[in-house]
Short mmCIF file of N, CA, C and O in Angstrom, two decimals:
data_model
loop_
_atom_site.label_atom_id
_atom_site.label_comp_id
_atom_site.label_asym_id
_atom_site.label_seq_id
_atom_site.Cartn_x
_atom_site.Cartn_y
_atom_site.Cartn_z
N UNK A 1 39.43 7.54 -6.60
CA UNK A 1 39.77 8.65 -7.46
C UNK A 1 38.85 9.81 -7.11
O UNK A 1 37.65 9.54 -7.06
N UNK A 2 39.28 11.26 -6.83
CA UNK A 2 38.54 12.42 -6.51
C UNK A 2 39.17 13.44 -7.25
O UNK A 2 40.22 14.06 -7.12
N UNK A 3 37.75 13.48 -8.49
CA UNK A 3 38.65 14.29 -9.87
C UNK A 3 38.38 15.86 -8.86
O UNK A 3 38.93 16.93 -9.12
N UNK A 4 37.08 15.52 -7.30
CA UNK A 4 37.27 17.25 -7.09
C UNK A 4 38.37 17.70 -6.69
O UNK A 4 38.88 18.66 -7.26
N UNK A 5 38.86 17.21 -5.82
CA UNK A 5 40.21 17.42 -5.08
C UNK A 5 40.90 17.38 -5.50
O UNK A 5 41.90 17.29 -4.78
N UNK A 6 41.18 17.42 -7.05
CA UNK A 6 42.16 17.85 -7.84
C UNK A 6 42.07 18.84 -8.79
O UNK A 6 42.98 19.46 -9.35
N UNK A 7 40.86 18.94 -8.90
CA UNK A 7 40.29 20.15 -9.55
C UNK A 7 40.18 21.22 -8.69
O UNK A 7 40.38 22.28 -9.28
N UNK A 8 39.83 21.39 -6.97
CA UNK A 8 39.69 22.23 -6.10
C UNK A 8 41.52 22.78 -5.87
O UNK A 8 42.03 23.81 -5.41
N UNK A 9 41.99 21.75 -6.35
CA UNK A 9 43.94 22.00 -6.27
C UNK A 9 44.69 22.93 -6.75
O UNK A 9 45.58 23.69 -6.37
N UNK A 10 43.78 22.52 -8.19
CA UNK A 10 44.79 23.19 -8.85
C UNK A 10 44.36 24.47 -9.42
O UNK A 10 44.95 25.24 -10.18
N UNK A 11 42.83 24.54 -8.69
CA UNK A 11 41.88 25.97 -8.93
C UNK A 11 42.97 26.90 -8.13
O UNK A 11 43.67 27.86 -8.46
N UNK A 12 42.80 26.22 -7.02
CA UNK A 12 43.75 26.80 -5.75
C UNK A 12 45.05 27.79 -6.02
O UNK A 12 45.31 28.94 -5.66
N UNK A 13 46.04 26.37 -7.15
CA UNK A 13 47.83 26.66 -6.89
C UNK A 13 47.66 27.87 -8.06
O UNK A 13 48.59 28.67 -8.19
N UNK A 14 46.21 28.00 -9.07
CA UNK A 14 46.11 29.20 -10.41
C UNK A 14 45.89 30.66 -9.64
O UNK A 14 45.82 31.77 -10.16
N UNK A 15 45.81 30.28 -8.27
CA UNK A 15 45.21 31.69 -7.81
C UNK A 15 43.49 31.70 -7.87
O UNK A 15 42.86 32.55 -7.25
N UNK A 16 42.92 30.80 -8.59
CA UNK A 16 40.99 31.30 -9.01
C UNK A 16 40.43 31.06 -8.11
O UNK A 16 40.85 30.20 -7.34
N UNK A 17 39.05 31.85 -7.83
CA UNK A 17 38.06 31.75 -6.99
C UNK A 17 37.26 30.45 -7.80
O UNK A 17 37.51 30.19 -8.98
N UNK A 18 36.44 29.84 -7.12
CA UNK A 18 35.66 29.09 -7.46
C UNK A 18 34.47 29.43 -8.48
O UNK A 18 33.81 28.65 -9.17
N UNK A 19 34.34 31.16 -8.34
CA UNK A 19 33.04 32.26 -9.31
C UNK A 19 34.12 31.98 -10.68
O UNK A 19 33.68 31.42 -11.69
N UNK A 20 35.34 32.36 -10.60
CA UNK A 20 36.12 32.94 -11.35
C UNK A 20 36.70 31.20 -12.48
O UNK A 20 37.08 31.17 -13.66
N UNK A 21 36.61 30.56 -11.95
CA UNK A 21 37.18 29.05 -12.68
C UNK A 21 35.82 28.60 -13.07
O UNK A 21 36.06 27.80 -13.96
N UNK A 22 34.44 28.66 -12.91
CA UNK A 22 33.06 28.31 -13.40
C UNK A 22 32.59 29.64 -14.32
O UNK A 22 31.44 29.60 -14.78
N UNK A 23 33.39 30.76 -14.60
CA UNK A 23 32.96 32.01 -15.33
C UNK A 23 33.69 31.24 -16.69
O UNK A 23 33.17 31.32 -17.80
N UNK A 24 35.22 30.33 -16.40
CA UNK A 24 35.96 30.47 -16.99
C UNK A 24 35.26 29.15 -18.22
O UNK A 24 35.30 29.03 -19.44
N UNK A 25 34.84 28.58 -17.41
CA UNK A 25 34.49 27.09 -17.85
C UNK A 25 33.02 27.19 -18.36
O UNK A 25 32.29 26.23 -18.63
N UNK A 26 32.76 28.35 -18.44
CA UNK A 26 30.94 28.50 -18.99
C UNK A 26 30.05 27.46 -17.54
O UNK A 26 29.10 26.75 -17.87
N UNK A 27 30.44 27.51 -16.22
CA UNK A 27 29.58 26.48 -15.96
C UNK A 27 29.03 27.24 -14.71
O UNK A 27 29.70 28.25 -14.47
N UNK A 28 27.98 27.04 -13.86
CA UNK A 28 28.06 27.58 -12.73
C UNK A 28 28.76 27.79 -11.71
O UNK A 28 29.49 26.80 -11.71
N UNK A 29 29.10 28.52 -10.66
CA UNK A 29 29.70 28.38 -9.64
C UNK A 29 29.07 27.17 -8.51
O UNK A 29 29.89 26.39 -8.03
N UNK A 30 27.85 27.07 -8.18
CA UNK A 30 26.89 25.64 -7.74
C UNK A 30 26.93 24.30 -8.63
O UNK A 30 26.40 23.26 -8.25
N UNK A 31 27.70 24.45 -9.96
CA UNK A 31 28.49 23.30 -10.46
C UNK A 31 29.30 22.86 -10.23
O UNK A 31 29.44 21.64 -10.14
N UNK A 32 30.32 23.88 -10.02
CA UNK A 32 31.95 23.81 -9.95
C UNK A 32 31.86 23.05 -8.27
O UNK A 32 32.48 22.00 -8.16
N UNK A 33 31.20 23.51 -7.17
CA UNK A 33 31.52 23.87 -5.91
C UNK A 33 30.49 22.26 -5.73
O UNK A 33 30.54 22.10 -4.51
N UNK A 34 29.79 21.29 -6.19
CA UNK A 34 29.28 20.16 -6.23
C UNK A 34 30.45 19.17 -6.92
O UNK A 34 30.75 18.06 -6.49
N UNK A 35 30.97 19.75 -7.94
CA UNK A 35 32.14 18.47 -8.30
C UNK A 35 33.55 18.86 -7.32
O UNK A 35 34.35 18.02 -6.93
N UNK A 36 33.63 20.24 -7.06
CA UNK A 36 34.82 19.89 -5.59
C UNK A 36 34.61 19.20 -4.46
O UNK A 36 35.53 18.81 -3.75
N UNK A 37 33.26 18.97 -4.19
CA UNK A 37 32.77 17.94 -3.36
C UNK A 37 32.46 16.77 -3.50
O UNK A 37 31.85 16.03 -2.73
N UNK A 38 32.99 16.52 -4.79
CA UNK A 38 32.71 14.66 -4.92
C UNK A 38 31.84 14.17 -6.13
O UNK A 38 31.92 13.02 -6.56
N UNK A 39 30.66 15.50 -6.88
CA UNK A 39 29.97 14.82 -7.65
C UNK A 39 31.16 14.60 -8.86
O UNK A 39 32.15 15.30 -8.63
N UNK A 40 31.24 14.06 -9.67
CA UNK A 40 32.02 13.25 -10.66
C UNK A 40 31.48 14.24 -11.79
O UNK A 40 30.26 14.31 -11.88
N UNK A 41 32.16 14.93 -12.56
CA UNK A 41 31.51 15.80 -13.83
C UNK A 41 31.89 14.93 -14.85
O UNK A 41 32.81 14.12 -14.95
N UNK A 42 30.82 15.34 -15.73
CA UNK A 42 30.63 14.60 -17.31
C UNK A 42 32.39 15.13 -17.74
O UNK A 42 33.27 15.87 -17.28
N UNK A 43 32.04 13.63 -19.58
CA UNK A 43 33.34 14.18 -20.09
C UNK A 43 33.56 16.12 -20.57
O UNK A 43 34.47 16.95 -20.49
N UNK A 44 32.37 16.08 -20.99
CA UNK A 44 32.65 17.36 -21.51
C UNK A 44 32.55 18.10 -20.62
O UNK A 44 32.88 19.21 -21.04
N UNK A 45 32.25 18.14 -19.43
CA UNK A 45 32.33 19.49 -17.95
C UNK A 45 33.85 19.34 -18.16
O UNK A 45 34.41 20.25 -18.78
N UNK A 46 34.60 18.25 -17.70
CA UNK A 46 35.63 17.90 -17.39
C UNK A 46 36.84 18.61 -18.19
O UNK A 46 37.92 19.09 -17.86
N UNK A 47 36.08 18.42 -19.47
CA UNK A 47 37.18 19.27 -20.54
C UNK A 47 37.17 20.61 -20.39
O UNK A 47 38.25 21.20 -20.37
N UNK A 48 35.80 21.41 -20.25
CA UNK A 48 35.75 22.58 -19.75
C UNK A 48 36.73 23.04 -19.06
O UNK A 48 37.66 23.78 -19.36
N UNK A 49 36.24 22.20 -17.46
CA UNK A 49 37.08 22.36 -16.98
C UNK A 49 38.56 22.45 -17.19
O UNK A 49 38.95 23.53 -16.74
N UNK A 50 39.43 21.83 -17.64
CA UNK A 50 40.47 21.46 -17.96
C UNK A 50 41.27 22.60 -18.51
O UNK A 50 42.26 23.11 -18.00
N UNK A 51 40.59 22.97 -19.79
CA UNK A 51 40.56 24.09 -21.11
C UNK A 51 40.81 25.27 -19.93
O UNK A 51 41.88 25.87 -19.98
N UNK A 52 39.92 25.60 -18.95
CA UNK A 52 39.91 26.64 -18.20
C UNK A 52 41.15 27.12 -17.58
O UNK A 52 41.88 28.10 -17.74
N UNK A 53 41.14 26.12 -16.84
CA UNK A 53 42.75 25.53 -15.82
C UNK A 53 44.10 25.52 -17.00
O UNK A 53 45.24 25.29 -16.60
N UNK A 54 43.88 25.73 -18.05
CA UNK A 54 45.09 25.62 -18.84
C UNK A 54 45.81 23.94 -18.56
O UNK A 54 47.00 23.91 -18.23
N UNK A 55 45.35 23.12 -18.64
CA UNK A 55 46.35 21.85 -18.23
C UNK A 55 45.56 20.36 -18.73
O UNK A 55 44.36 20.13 -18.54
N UNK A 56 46.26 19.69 -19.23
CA UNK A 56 45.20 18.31 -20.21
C UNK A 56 44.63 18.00 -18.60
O UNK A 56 44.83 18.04 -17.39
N UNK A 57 43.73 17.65 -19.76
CA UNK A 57 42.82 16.23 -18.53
C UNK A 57 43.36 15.43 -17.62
O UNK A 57 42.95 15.13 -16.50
N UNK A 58 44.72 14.97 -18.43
CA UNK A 58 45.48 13.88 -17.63
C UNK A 58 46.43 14.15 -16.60
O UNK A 58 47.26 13.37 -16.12
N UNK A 59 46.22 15.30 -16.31
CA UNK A 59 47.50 16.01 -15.46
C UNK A 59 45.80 16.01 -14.03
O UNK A 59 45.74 15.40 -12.96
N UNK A 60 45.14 16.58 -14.45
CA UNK A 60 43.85 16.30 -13.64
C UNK A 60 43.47 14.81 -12.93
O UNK A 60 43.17 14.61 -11.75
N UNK A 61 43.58 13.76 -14.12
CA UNK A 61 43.33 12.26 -13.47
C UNK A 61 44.52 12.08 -12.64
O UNK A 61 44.33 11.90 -11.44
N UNK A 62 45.88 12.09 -13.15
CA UNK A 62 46.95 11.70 -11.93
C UNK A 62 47.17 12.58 -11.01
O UNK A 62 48.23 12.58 -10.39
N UNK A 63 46.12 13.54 -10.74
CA UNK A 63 46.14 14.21 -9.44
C UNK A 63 45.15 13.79 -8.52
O UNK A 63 45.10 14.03 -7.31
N UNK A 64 44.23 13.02 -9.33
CA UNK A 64 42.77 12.48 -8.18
C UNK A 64 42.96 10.98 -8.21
O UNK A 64 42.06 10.14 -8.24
N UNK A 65 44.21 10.80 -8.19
CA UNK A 65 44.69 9.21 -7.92
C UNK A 65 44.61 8.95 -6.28
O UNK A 65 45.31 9.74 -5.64
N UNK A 66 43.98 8.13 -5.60
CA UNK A 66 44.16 8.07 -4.25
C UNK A 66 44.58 6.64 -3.77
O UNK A 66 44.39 5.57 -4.35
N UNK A 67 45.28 6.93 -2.41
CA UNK A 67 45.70 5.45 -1.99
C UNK A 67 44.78 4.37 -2.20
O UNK A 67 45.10 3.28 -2.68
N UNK A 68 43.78 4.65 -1.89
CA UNK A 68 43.02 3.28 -2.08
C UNK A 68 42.49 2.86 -3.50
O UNK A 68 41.62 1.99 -3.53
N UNK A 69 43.00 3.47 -4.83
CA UNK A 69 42.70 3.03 -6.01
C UNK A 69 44.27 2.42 -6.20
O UNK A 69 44.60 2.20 -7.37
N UNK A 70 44.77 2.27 -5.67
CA UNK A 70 46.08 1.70 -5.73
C UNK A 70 45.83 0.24 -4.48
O UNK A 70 45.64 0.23 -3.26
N UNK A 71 45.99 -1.15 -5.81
CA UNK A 71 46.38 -2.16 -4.98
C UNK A 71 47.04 -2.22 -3.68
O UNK A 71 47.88 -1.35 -3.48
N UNK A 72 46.85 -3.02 -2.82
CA UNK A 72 47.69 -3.07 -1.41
C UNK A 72 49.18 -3.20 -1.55
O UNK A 72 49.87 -2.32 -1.03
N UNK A 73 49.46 -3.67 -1.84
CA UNK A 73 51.16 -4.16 -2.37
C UNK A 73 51.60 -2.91 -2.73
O UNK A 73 52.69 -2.65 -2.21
N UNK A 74 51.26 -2.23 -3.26
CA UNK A 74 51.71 -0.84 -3.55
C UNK A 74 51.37 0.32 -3.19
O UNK A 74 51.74 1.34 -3.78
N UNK A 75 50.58 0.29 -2.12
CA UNK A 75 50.55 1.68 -1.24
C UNK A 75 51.72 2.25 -0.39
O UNK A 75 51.63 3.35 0.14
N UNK A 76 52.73 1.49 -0.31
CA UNK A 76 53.58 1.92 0.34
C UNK A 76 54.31 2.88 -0.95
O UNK A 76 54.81 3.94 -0.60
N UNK A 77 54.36 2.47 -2.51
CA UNK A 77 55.05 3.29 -3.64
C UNK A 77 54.49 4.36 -3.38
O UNK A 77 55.16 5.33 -3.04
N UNK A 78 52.80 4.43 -3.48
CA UNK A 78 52.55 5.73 -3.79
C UNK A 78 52.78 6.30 -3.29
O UNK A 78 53.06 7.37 -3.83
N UNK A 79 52.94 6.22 -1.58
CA UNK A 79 53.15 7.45 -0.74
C UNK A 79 54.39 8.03 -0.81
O UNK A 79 54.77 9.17 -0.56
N UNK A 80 54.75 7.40 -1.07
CA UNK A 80 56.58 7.95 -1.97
C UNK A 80 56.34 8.44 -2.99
O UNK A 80 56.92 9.48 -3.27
N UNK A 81 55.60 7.99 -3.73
CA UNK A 81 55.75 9.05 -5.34
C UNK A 81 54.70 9.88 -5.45
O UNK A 81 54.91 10.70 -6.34
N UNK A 82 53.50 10.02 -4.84
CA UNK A 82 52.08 10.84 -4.69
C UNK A 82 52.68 11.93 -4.55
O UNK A 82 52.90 12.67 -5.50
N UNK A 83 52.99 12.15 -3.52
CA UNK A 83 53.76 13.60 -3.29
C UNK A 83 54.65 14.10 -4.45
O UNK A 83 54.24 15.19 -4.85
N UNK A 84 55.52 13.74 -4.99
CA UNK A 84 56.39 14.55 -6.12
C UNK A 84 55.43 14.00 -7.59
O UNK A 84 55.72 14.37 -8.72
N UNK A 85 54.95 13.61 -7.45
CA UNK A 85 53.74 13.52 -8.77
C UNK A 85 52.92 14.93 -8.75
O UNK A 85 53.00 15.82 -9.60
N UNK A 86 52.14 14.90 -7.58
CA UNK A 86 51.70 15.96 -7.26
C UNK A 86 52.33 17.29 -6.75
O UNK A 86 51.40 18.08 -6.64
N UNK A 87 53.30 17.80 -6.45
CA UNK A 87 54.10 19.09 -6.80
C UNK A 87 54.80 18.99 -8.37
O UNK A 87 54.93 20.15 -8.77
N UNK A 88 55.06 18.47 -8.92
CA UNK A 88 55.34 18.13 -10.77
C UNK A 88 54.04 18.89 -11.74
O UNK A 88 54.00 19.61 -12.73
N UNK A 89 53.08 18.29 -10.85
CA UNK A 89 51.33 18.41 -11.72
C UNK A 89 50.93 19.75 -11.41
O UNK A 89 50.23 20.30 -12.26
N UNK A 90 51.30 20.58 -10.07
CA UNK A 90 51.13 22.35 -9.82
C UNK A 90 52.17 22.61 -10.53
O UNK A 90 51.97 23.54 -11.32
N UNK A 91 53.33 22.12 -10.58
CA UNK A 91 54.10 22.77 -11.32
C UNK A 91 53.85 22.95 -12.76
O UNK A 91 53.75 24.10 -13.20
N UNK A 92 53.75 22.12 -13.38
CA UNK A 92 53.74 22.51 -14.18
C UNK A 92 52.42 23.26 -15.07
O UNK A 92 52.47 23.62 -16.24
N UNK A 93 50.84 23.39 -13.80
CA UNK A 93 50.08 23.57 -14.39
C UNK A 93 50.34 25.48 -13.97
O UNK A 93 49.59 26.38 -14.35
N UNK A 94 51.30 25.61 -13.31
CA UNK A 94 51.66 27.09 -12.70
C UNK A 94 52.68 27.61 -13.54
O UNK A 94 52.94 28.81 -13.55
N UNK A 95 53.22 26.89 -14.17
CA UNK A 95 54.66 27.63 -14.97
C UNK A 95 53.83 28.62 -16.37
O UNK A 95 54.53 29.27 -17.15
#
């Protein structure tokens, strides 16, 4: 699971700079730009975060779902459904 790479995503599909989504979230920009790289943010960064991005938390966790947190037997599903999970999750955090 890489809550950055889903958080760096969907900073991305909003249009925000990385200054501009850590202005938004009360947090630093050397915060924000450490959890797009992997450090894991607390619950409450997370909500920040979230609150910022306009979009629940949980639209955030099923975007930092990765093949390998998915049993073997079923990596072949996700790669079929990862993809339209994830254009569903910009979508709707863009509408």
């Amino acid at each position: 699971m890489n809550l950055g790479t889903a958080i760096k995503e969907l900073r991305k599909s909003k249009g925000l700079s990385q200054i501009q989504l850590a202005k938004k979230a009360s947090l630093s920009q050397t915060a924000l730009s450490q959890i797009e790289k992997g450090r894991r943010p607390g619950i409450q960064t997370l909500k920040k975060i979230s609150t910022a991005l306009e979009v629940p938390e949980s639209l955030i966790y099923a975007m930092s779902i990765e093949k390998d947190d998915v049993p073997a037997h079923k990596q072949m599903l996700y790669e079929k459904l990862f993809p339209v999970i994830k254009g569903l999750v910009i979508q709707i955090a863009t509408d």
